[in-house]
Each structure stands twice: as C-alpha cells, then as structure tokens.
Amino acid sequence: MPHAVTTVGFDADDTLWQNEQFFRLTEARFAELLSAHTDTEHLSDRLLAAEKRNLGLYGFGIKGFVLSMVETAVDVTDGKVPSSVIAEILSAGRDMLVHPVEPLPHVKETLDALHGHFRLVMITKGDLFDQERKLAASGLGDYFDAVEIVSDKNAATYDRIFRRHGDGAPKSLMVGNSLKSDIVPALDAGSWGVYVPHALTWSFEHHDKPEKHPRFRELEDLGGLAELVRGLKD
C-alpha cells in the first residue's frame, strides 16, 4: 500500500539543531551590558518590540536581532549608550554567527530511517548565509533532497514548496517546533503537521494548538517520527 505521505519537510532551528538558547544567552549578555546605563526591568519587552517592528526590514535571524539590540540600546539610553557597549553588542552577534551547531536528540537516526523512502526537504526561514553555514556545519546536508530558505512561512510557501519538490501539500508532512510558522500554515496548505515542542521557543512563534485538525499530530521528540509517518493513512 502506498504511503499517505511522500514528502517530509523539516524546520531547522530548534527542530534539527539548537538555536533559541543562543539568542537567550545573548539577550542576557545584552541586559548585563546595559545594566550600568539604564533600568533593565522592561528591557526584554523593548527588545521584542523592536524585533517585531524590524521583521519587515531585516527579516528573521541573527543579523536582524543584533540590529534590534543596537536600536534598543540607543532608545533606552536616550542616545547616550557608550560606543564600547555597541562594540560589545556587535561582538556578541559575531559570536552567535560562528557558534558550533548542535543537532538535537534523535535527528540523525530519524533522517537515516526516512532517507531514501521519502523526499526530505529542509524548510527554514532566516538569514541565507547563516542558515547555509549551520546546515554545512551540522553534517546533515546529504539527507535532504532540497533545501528552501525563505523569508517567511505561510500557506502559500508550503503549497509552492511541496508542489516543487513533491506531490503537493496533501501528500506532504511538515515537522517543526513552531506552531505559528511550521504547523498551522502547513495545515492550511493541506499537508500534515507534526509539532515537536522545544523547551525554548521565541514568544513571537506562539500559537494555540490546532488539536481538532485531523492532520495535526504531536510528538515529544523526533524519535517517533519515522513510525508516525509510515503509519499515516489517507
């Protein structure tokens, strides 16, 4: 009997490898740098507001995050932030851009189990250079039949990608840790969506679970994905 799914899409950050923890560590460093120059009680909220405001200009990823930190530092200090602090913020961003890539548990064995039986597509948003760097450093590139680095993820994105690299959204499945970016728009496109929560997920990516959707599934980790995919029925 043919599989209900022929193409499996994977998110990258915090699905295949660690990512958000480095943003959290850098944000803590940012707060420490500004602690001598301003009240940091609401600094996280101010930074998040800047990030959201700048998404349309800088997109997702480390570079936009760094620019938003610089903007926030200038804003909360009324333009009095020392140049040495700006230099430290830029240094923190460079550290993020060269940080080693740490695959999450069960990633390699899951890709081994699926590779050659399904078309595998990595679908990630973010900075092109950084995402290409992380994929190369992860050692996972050979598992994927295609890699799509996109500016945003919505139903049209998944419809286009799954038609380009598979048999269309109804015969495809998307795996990821973000309900807002990975699961809900993939379901809206007509594919299956498998939510694999990560302990750290950016607040911008939060969304209610579509628990009543017939094509929604949830796993604690990637360890059960191969069995789930093989067991799906139209």
mmCIF file of C-alpha atoms in Angstrom:
data_model
loop_
_atom_site.group_PDB
_atom_site.id
_atom_site.type_symbol
_atom_site.label_atom_id
_atom_site.label_comp_id
_atom_site.label_asym_id
_atom_site.label_seq_id
_atom_site.Cartn_x
_atom_site.Cartn_y
_atom_site.Cartn_z
ATOM 1 C CA MET A 1 0.000 0.000 0.000
ATOM 2 C CA PRO A 2 1.488 3.409 -0.937
ATOM 3 C CA HIS A 3 2.304 5.821 1.838
ATOM 4 C CA ALA A 4 -0.145 8.656 2.552
ATOM 5 C CA VAL A 5 2.918 10.915 2.622
ATOM 6 C CA THR A 6 5.691 11.049 0.018
ATOM 7 C CA THR A 7 7.467 14.268 1.128
ATOM 8 C CA VAL A 8 8.584 15.280 4.629
ATOM 9 C CA GLY A 9 9.542 18.859 5.356
ATOM 10 C CA PHE A 10 11.739 19.733 8.328
ATOM 11 C CA ASP A 11 12.143 23.039 10.045
ATOM 12 C CA ALA A 12 15.785 23.662 11.004
ATOM 13 C CA ASP A 13 16.253 25.902 14.069
ATOM 14 C CA ASP A 14 15.207 24.133 17.293
ATOM 15 C CA THR A 15 13.899 21.192 15.253
ATOM 16 C CA LEU A 16 17.130 19.842 13.775
ATOM 17 C CA TRP A 17 19.582 21.777 15.952
ATOM 18 C CA GLN A 18 19.749 24.113 18.939
ATOM 19 C CA ASN A 19 19.148 27.792 18.181
ATOM 20 C CA GLU A 20 16.965 29.756 20.595
ATOM 21 C CA GLN A 21 19.254 29.082 23.552
ATOM 22 C CA PHE A 22 21.954 31.214 21.904
ATOM 23 C CA PHE A 23 19.510 34.095 21.493
ATOM 24 C CA ARG A 24 18.562 33.821 25.179
ATOM 25 C CA LEU A 25 22.203 33.803 26.291
ATOM 26 C CA THR A 26 22.988 36.807 24.106
ATOM 27 C CA GLU A 27 19.939 38.677 25.410
ATOM 28 C CA ALA A 28 21.159 38.079 28.968
ATOM 29 C CA ARG A 29 24.566 39.446 27.951
ATOM 30 C CA PHE A 30 22.810 42.441 26.392
ATOM 31 C CA ALA A 31 20.969 43.186 29.646
ATOM 32 C CA GLU A 32 24.201 42.935 31.607
ATOM 33 C CA LEU A 33 25.935 45.368 29.236
ATOM 34 C CA LEU A 34 23.157 47.936 29.688
ATOM 35 C CA SER A 35 22.653 47.476 33.430
ATOM 36 C CA ALA A 36 25.049 50.324 34.275
ATOM 37 C CA HIS A 37 23.359 52.708 31.838
ATOM 38 C CA THR A 38 19.598 52.187 32.192
ATOM 39 C CA ASP A 39 16.856 50.390 34.118
ATOM 40 C CA THR A 40 16.699 46.920 32.551
ATOM 41 C CA GLU A 41 13.364 45.867 34.101
ATOM 42 C CA HIS A 42 11.432 46.159 30.840
ATOM 43 C CA LEU A 43 14.400 45.751 28.517
ATOM 44 C CA SER A 44 13.236 42.386 27.175
ATOM 45 C CA ASP A 45 9.860 43.850 26.204
ATOM 46 C CA ARG A 46 11.522 46.805 24.487
ATOM 47 C CA LEU A 47 13.829 44.485 22.555
ATOM 48 C CA LEU A 48 10.958 42.224 21.488
ATOM 49 C CA ALA A 49 9.005 45.256 20.278
ATOM 50 C CA ALA A 50 11.999 46.346 18.204
ATOM 51 C CA GLU A 51 12.425 42.860 16.748
ATOM 52 C CA LYS A 52 8.777 42.691 15.702
ATOM 53 C CA ARG A 53 8.924 46.197 14.288
ATOM 54 C CA ASN A 54 12.015 45.349 12.252
ATOM 55 C CA LEU A 55 10.968 41.982 10.830
ATOM 56 C CA GLY A 56 9.690 43.611 7.669
ATOM 57 C CA LEU A 57 13.045 45.344 7.165
ATOM 58 C CA TYR A 58 15.630 42.826 8.345
ATOM 59 C CA GLY A 59 13.757 39.525 8.298
ATOM 60 C CA PHE A 60 14.363 36.676 10.728
ATOM 61 C CA GLY A 61 17.784 35.752 12.041
ATOM 62 C CA ILE A 62 20.836 36.871 13.960
ATOM 63 C CA LYS A 63 21.649 39.990 11.958
ATOM 64 C CA GLY A 64 18.194 41.470 12.495
ATOM 65 C CA PHE A 65 18.432 40.539 16.173
ATOM 66 C CA VAL A 66 21.756 42.372 16.541
ATOM 67 C CA LEU A 67 20.435 45.478 14.785
ATOM 68 C CA SER A 68 17.391 45.424 17.060
ATOM 69 C CA MET A 69 19.658 45.217 20.116
ATOM 70 C CA VAL A 70 21.627 48.240 18.893
ATOM 71 C CA GLU A 71 18.418 50.168 18.218
ATOM 72 C CA THR A 72 17.051 49.251 21.653
ATOM 73 C CA ALA A 73 20.285 50.260 23.382
ATOM 74 C CA VAL A 74 20.146 53.680 21.737
ATOM 75 C CA ASP A 75 16.450 54.038 22.521
ATOM 76 C CA VAL A 76 16.505 53.104 26.229
ATOM 77 C CA THR A 77 19.528 55.309 26.959
ATOM 78 C CA ASP A 78 18.169 58.297 25.009
ATOM 79 C CA GLY A 79 21.129 58.058 22.680
ATOM 80 C CA LYS A 80 23.715 58.033 25.474
ATOM 81 C CA VAL A 81 24.821 54.412 25.150
ATOM 82 C CA PRO A 82 28.653 54.284 25.057
ATOM 83 C CA SER A 83 30.318 53.170 21.851
ATOM 84 C CA SER A 84 32.047 50.446 23.868
ATOM 85 C CA VAL A 85 28.648 48.876 24.606
ATOM 86 C CA ILE A 86 27.698 48.989 20.916
ATOM 87 C CA ALA A 87 31.012 47.279 20.137
ATOM 88 C CA GLU A 88 30.207 44.550 22.688
ATOM 89 C CA ILE A 89 26.759 44.020 21.167
ATOM 90 C CA LEU A 90 28.304 43.609 17.722
ATOM 91 C CA SER A 91 30.861 41.187 19.170
ATOM 92 C CA ALA A 92 28.056 39.141 20.744
ATOM 93 C CA GLY A 93 26.382 38.935 17.340
ATOM 94 C CA ARG A 94 29.576 37.713 15.697
ATOM 95 C CA ASP A 95 29.882 35.049 18.394
ATOM 96 C CA MET A 96 26.393 33.816 17.514
ATOM 97 C CA LEU A 97 27.288 33.642 13.829
ATOM 98 C CA VAL A 98 30.210 31.275 14.429
ATOM 99 C CA HIS A 99 28.764 29.175 17.242
ATOM 100 C CA PRO A 100 29.089 25.389 16.768
ATOM 101 C CA VAL A 101 25.967 23.605 15.556
ATOM 102 C CA GLU A 102 24.474 21.084 17.982
ATOM 103 C CA PRO A 103 21.963 18.619 16.464
ATOM 104 C CA LEU A 104 19.052 17.745 18.714
ATOM 105 C CA PRO A 105 18.398 14.217 20.018
ATOM 106 C CA HIS A 106 17.168 11.577 17.533
ATOM 107 C CA VAL A 107 17.797 13.780 14.487
ATOM 108 C CA LYS A 108 20.361 11.622 12.694
ATOM 109 C CA GLU A 109 18.672 8.286 13.345
ATOM 110 C CA THR A 110 15.325 9.727 12.197
ATOM 111 C CA LEU A 111 16.804 11.105 8.992
ATOM 112 C CA ASP A 112 18.556 7.748 8.441
ATOM 113 C CA ALA A 113 15.226 5.958 8.779
ATOM 114 C CA LEU A 114 13.391 8.271 6.363
ATOM 115 C CA HIS A 115 16.125 8.951 3.807
ATOM 116 C CA GLY A 116 15.619 7.037 0.566
ATOM 117 C CA HIS A 117 11.991 6.232 1.385
ATOM 118 C CA PHE A 118 10.564 9.766 1.351
ATOM 119 C CA ARG A 119 11.628 13.038 -0.229
ATOM 120 C CA LEU A 120 13.170 15.117 2.547
ATOM 121 C CA VAL A 121 13.104 18.910 2.340
ATOM 122 C CA MET A 122 14.580 21.354 4.829
ATOM 123 C CA ILE A 123 12.352 24.437 5.021
ATOM 124 C CA THR A 124 13.722 27.247 7.146
ATOM 125 C CA LYS A 125 13.440 30.977 7.414
ATOM 126 C CA GLY A 126 16.253 33.311 8.418
ATOM 127 C CA ASP A 127 19.451 34.741 7.049
ATOM 128 C CA LEU A 128 20.635 32.913 3.915
ATOM 129 C CA PHE A 129 24.355 32.835 4.791
ATOM 130 C CA ASP A 130 23.785 31.786 8.402
ATOM 131 C CA GLN A 131 21.322 29.011 7.568
ATOM 132 C CA GLU A 132 23.649 27.663 4.869
ATOM 133 C CA ARG A 133 26.527 27.766 7.371
ATOM 134 C CA LYS A 134 24.556 25.868 10.005
ATOM 135 C CA LEU A 135 23.417 23.211 7.546
ATOM 136 C CA ALA A 136 27.002 22.653 6.371
ATOM 137 C CA ALA A 137 28.308 22.536 9.948
ATOM 138 C CA SER A 138 25.557 20.143 11.063
ATOM 139 C CA GLY A 139 26.675 17.353 8.731
ATOM 140 C CA LEU A 140 23.023 16.752 7.798
ATOM 141 C CA GLY A 141 23.015 18.215 4.296
ATOM 142 C CA ASP A 142 23.282 14.923 2.407
ATOM 143 C CA TYR A 143 19.988 13.715 3.869
ATOM 144 C CA PHE A 144 17.945 16.378 2.095
ATOM 145 C CA ASP A 145 16.673 16.247 -1.459
ATOM 146 C CA ALA A 146 16.099 20.003 -1.365
ATOM 147 C CA VAL A 147 16.718 22.991 0.895
ATOM 148 C CA GLU A 148 14.433 26.035 0.919
ATOM 149 C CA ILE A 149 15.499 29.136 2.871
ATOM 150 C CA VAL A 150 12.536 31.502 2.837
ATOM 151 C CA SER A 151 11.758 34.979 4.151
ATOM 152 C CA ASP A 152 8.610 33.784 5.915
ATOM 153 C CA LYS A 153 6.396 30.740 6.197
ATOM 154 C CA ASN A 154 2.743 30.802 5.247
ATOM 155 C CA ALA A 155 0.295 28.521 3.466
ATOM 156 C CA ALA A 156 1.393 29.767 0.040
ATOM 157 C CA THR A 157 5.019 28.992 0.933
ATOM 158 C CA TYR A 158 4.218 25.378 1.759
ATOM 159 C CA ASP A 159 1.926 24.943 -1.230
ATOM 160 C CA ARG A 160 4.694 26.175 -3.543
ATOM 161 C CA ILE A 161 7.481 24.122 -1.957
ATOM 162 C CA PHE A 162 5.530 20.883 -1.748
ATOM 163 C CA ARG A 163 4.426 21.211 -5.377
ATOM 164 C CA ARG A 164 8.004 21.954 -6.433
ATOM 165 C CA HIS A 165 9.675 19.145 -4.515
ATOM 166 C CA GLY A 166 6.899 16.610 -4.025
ATOM 167 C CA ASP A 167 3.401 15.557 -4.969
ATOM 168 C CA GLY A 168 1.688 18.597 -3.476
ATOM 169 C CA ALA A 169 0.710 19.547 0.049
ATOM 170 C CA PRO A 170 -1.871 16.767 0.586
ATOM 171 C CA LYS A 171 0.885 14.155 0.165
ATOM 172 C CA SER A 172 3.347 16.075 2.332
ATOM 173 C CA LEU A 173 4.101 16.495 6.015
ATOM 174 C CA MET A 174 5.805 19.357 7.863
ATOM 175 C CA VAL A 175 7.739 18.859 11.112
ATOM 176 C CA GLY A 176 8.695 21.713 13.407
ATOM 177 C CA ASN A 177 8.751 23.319 16.833
ATOM 178 C CA SER A 178 6.775 26.459 15.901
ATOM 179 C CA LEU A 179 3.011 26.159 15.743
ATOM 180 C CA LYS A 180 2.785 29.586 14.109
ATOM 181 C CA SER A 181 5.388 29.063 11.373
ATOM 182 C CA ASP A 182 5.739 25.316 10.865
ATOM 183 C CA ILE A 183 2.412 23.709 11.702
ATOM 184 C CA VAL A 184 -0.627 25.959 11.249
ATOM 185 C CA PRO A 185 0.290 27.325 7.779
ATOM 186 C CA ALA A 186 1.272 23.836 6.591
ATOM 187 C CA LEU A 187 -2.115 22.527 7.721
ATOM 188 C CA ASP A 188 -3.765 25.478 5.968
ATOM 189 C CA ALA A 189 -1.963 24.445 2.779
ATOM 190 C CA GLY A 190 -3.438 20.946 3.083
ATOM 191 C CA SER A 191 -0.444 18.999 4.399
ATOM 192 C CA TRP A 192 0.057 17.081 7.612
ATOM 193 C CA GLY A 193 1.693 18.914 10.525
ATOM 194 C CA VAL A 194 3.776 17.273 13.257
ATOM 195 C CA TYR A 195 4.527 19.528 16.206
ATOM 196 C CA VAL A 196 7.693 18.708 18.153
ATOM 197 C CA PRO A 197 7.908 21.207 21.032
ATOM 198 C CA HIS A 198 11.226 22.690 22.080
ATOM 199 C CA ALA A 199 11.865 23.843 25.632
ATOM 200 C CA LEU A 200 12.756 27.303 24.317
ATOM 201 C CA THR A 201 10.596 28.903 21.634
ATOM 202 C CA TRP A 202 10.584 32.602 20.772
ATOM 203 C CA SER A 203 7.372 34.219 22.057
ATOM 204 C CA PHE A 204 6.663 35.551 18.552
ATOM 205 C CA GLU A 205 6.157 31.958 17.406
ATOM 206 C CA HIS A 206 3.492 31.038 19.970
ATOM 207 C CA HIS A 207 0.083 29.916 18.711
ATOM 208 C CA ASP A 208 -2.807 27.830 20.002
ATOM 209 C CA LYS A 209 -2.601 24.145 19.150
ATOM 210 C CA PRO A 210 -4.926 23.119 16.308
ATOM 211 C CA GLU A 211 -5.764 19.962 18.242
ATOM 212 C CA LYS A 212 -9.042 19.294 16.415
ATOM 213 C CA HIS A 213 -7.461 19.383 12.962
ATOM 214 C CA PRO A 214 -7.471 15.838 11.526
ATOM 215 C CA ARG A 215 -3.942 16.198 10.155
ATOM 216 C CA PHE A 216 -2.334 17.587 13.320
ATOM 217 C CA ARG A 217 -0.009 15.359 15.323
ATOM 218 C CA GLU A 218 2.350 15.993 18.253
ATOM 219 C CA LEU A 219 5.486 14.159 19.367
ATOM 220 C CA GLU A 220 7.712 14.694 22.403
ATOM 221 C CA ASP A 221 10.794 14.418 20.196
ATOM 222 C CA LEU A 222 11.817 13.237 16.748
ATOM 223 C CA GLY A 223 12.366 9.671 17.942
ATOM 224 C CA GLY A 224 8.863 8.564 16.962
ATOM 225 C CA LEU A 225 8.613 10.414 13.666
ATOM 226 C CA ALA A 226 9.581 7.628 11.253
ATOM 227 C CA GLU A 227 6.971 5.264 12.705
ATOM 228 C CA LEU A 228 4.329 8.018 12.680
ATOM 229 C CA VAL A 229 4.986 8.906 9.027
ATOM 230 C CA ARG A 230 4.831 5.275 7.905
ATOM 231 C CA GLY A 231 1.583 4.739 9.798
ATOM 232 C CA LEU A 232 -0.392 7.638 8.338
ATOM 233 C CA LYS A 233 -3.451 6.755 6.268
ATOM 234 C CA ASP A 234 -5.268 8.947 3.769
#
